[in-house]
XYZ file of C-alpha atoms in Angstrom:
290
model
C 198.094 138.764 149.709
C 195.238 137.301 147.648
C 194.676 133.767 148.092
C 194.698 131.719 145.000
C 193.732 128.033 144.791
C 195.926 125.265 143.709
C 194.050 124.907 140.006
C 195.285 128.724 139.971
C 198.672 128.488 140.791
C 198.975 125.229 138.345
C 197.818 127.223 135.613
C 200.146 129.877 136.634
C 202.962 127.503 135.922
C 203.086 126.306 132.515
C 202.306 129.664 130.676
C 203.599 128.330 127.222
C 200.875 127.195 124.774
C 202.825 124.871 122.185
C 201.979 124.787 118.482
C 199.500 122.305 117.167
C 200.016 121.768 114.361
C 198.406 118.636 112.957
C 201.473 116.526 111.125
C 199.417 113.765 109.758
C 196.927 115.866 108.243
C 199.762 118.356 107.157
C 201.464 115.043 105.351
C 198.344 114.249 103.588
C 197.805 117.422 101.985
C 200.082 117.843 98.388
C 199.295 121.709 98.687
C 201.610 121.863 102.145
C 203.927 119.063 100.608
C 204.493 121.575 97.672
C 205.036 124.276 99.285
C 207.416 122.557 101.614
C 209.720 121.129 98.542
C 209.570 124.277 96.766
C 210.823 126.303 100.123
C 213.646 123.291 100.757
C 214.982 123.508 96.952
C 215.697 127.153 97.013
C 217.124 126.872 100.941
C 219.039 124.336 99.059
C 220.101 126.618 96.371
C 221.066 129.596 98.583
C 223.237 127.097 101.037
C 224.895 125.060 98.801
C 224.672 126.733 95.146
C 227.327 124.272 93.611
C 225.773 121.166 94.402
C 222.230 121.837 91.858
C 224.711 124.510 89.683
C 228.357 123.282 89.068
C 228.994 125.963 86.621
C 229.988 129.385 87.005
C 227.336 132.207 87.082
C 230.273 134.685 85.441
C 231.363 133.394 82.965
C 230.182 134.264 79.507
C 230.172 132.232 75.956
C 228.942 134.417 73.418
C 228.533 132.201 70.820
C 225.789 130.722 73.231
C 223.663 133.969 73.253
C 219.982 134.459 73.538
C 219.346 130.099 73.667
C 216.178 128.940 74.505
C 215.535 126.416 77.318
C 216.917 123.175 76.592
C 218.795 120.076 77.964
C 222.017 122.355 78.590
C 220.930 125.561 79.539
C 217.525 124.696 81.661
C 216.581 128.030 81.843
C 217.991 129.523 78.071
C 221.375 131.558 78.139
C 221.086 135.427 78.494
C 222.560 138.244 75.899
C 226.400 137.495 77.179
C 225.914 133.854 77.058
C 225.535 133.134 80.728
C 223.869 129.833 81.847
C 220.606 131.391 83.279
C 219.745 128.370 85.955
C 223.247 129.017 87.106
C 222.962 132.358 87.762
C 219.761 131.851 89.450
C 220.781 129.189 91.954
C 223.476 131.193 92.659
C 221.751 134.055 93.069
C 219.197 132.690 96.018
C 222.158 133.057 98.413
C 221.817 137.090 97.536
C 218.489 137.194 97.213
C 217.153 135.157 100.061
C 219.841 136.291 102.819
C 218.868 139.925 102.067
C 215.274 138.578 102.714
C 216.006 136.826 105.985
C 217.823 140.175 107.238
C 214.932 141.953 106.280
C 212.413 139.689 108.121
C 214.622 139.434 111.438
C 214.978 143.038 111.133
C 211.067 143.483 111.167
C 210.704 140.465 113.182
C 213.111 141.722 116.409
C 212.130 145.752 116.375
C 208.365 145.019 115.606
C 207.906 142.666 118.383
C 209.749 144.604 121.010
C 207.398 147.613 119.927
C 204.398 145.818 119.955
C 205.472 143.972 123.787
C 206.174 146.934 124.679
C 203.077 149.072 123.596
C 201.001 145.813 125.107
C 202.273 145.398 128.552
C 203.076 148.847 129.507
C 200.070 150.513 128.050
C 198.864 154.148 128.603
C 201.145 156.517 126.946
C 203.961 154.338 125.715
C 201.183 152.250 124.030
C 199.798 155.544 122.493
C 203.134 157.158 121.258
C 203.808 153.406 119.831
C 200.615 152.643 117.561
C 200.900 155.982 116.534
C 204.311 155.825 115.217
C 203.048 152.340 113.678
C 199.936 153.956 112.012
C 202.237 156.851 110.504
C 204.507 153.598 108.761
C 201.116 151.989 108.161
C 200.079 154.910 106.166
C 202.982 155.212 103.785
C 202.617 152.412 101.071
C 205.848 149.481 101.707
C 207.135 150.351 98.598
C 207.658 153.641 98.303
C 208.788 153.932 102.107
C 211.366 151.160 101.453
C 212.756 153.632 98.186
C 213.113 156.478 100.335
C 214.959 154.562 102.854
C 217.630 152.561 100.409
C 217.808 156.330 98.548
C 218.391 157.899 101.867
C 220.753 154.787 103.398
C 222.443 153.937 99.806
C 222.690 151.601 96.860
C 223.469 147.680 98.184
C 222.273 144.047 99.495
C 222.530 145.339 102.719
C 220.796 148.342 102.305
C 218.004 147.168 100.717
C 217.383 144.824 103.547
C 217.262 147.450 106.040
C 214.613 149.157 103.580
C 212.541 146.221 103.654
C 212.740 144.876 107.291
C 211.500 148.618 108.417
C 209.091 148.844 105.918
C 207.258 145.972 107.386
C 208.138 146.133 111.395
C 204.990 147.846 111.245
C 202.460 144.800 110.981
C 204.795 142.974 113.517
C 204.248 145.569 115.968
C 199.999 145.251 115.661
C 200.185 141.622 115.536
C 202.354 141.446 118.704
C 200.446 144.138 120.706
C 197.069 142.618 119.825
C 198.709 138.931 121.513
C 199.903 140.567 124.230
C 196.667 142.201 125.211
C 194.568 139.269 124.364
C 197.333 136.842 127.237
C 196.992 139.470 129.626
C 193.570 138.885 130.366
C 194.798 134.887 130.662
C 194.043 133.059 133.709
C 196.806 131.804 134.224
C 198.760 135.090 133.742
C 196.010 136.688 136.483
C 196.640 133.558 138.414
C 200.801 134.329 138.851
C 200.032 138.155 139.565
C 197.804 137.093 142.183
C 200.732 134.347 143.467
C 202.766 136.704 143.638
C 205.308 136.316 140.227
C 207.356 139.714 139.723
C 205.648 141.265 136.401
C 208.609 141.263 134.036
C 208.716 137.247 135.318
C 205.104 137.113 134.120
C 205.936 139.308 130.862
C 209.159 136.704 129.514
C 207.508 133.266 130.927
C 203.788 133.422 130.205
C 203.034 136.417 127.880
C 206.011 136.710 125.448
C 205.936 132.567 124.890
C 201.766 132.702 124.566
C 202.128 135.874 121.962
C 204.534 134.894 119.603
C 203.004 131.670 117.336
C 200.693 134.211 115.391
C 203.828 136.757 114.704
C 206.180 133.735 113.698
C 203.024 132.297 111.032
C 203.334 136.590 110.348
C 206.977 136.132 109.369
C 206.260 133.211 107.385
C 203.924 135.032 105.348
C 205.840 138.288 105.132
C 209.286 136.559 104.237
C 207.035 136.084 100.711
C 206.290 139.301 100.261
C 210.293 140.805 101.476
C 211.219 138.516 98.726
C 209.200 140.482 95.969
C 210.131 143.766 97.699
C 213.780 142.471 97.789
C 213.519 142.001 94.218
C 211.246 144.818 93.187
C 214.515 147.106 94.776
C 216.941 144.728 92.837
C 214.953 145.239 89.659
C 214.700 149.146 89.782
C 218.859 149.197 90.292
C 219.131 149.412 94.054
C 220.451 146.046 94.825
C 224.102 144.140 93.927
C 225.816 146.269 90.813
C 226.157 143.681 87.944
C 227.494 141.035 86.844
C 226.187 139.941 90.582
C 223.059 137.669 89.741
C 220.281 138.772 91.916
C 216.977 137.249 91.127
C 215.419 141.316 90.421
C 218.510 141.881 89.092
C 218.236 138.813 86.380
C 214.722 139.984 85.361
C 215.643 143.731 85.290
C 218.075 142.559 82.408
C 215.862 140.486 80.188
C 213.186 143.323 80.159
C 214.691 144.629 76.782
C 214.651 140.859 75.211
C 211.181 140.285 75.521
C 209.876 139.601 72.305
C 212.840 137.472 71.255
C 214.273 135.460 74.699
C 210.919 135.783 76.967
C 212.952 132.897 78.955
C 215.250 135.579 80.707
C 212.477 137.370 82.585
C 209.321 134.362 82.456
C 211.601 131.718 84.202
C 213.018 133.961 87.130
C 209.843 135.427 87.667
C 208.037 132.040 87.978
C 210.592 131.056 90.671
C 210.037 134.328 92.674
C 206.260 133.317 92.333
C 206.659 129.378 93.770
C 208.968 131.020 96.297
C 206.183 133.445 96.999
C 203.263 131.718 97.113
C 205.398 128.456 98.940
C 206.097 131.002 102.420
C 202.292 132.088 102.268
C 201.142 128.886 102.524
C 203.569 127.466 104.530
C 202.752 130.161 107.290
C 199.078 129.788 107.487
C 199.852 126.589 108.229
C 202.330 127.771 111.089
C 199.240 130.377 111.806
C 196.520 127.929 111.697
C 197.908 124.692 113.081
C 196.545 122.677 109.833
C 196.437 123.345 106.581
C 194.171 125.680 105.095
């Protein structure tokens, strides 16, 4: 056996790298504190839609119509007479679940590729990144059409779309990790002590690899949401009268010139909700805010 020396089989030990994220400086910066209200009102909205929305996202007044923003109706009334902030808060629970699915979904099969292309290597790693370069070269869009065409109109189906449109960047992210820990000393340090290799692979390399793919998943849970309701907008998502955030803009599109509040309003949200994960996970990515 090869001898080791104490330092080595120390390092060999703790394996797990913890995030470092810097909390004061992350308090101090409005850009982070933004983005962090703007990401707990809409969880707030998609858990517990009744408590900012008391109203009911079905039900139609006519004689309300086509009404602007005002002290009432936040967000104007649509062509039915629908409350408009009512059926958006209500619709986060759609629109934001079907985003989470589609994240874990790309999340869970991208980094099980990407382990697995990184620690076995040699062929496997081959027949992997090619399969990942053949997603990579099929824009996320179109590949998540033909997959809700092939799989069906739905929620769930468009999730599916979208989490295996993107499991392709998990899988690079999590290979490139796992190569990088390899070459660790303290991962060299428990082969050389002796540690079984799949002991190695769950303790020191998985734990050490997956901070960058979890800031990834921040950042790509902003982008599933505008897939999510790009899908949603073009028909594929909830039939109506379900409010879905594409779904809501998809129906003011013919009102534009007289109630711009039906699409401008939703589509701002989508945007805070946006830009709120992206910055929120280069601050995961980062460890400070950038």
């Amino acid at each position: 056996m090869v001898d080791v020396t104490e330092e080595q089989r120390r390092a060999a030990l703790p394996g797990l790298r913890r995030p470092t994220v810097r909390w004061k400086r992350v308090r101090g910066n409005a850009g982070v504190l933004v983005a962090s209200a703007v990401a707990l009102l809409a969880l707030g909205w998609a858990l517990a839609p009744s408590v900012f929305a008391g109203g009911d996202p079905l039900t139609a007044v006519p004689a309300q119509k086509l009404q602007g923003p005002s002290a009432e109706h936040w967000f104007g009334t649509d062509n039915l007479g629908r409350d408009l902030y009512t059926r958006m808060v209500h619709g986060a629970g759609l629109s934001l679940t079907a985003t989470l699915a589609a994240v874990g979904i790309a999340l869970v099969a991208g980094s099980l590729l990407g382990l697995l292309a990184g620690a076995v290597g040699g062929v496997v790693d081959a027949v992997v990144m090619r399969l990942v370069d053949v997603l990579l070269s099929v824009p996320a869009l179109l590949l998540s059409l033909a997959l809700v065409t092939a799989l069906g109109f739905g929620t769930g189906n468009v999730a599916v779309a979208v989490g295996v449109s993107l499991v392709a960047n998990f899988a690079r992210v999590m290979r490139s990790e796992v190569l990088r820990v390899r070459q660790a000393v303290y991962v060299e340090a428990a082969h050389a002590a002796g540690v079984r290799w799949y002991t190695v692979l769950a303790r020191h390399v998985l734990p050490n690899s997956v901070q960058p793919v979890l800031a990834l998943a921040a950042v790509e849970f902003g982008m599933a949401v505008l897939a999510v309701s790009a899908l949603s907008f073009l028909g594929y998502g909830a039939k109506p009268p379900t409010p879905e955030w594409g779904t809501l803009i998809s129906e003011g599109r013919n009102y534009l010139a007289t109630a711009w509040w039906m699409t401008t309003l939703p589509g701002f949200v989508i945007i805070a909700v946006v830009l709120a994960a992206q910055r929120l996970g280069r601050v995961i990515g980062n460890g400070a805010p950038a």
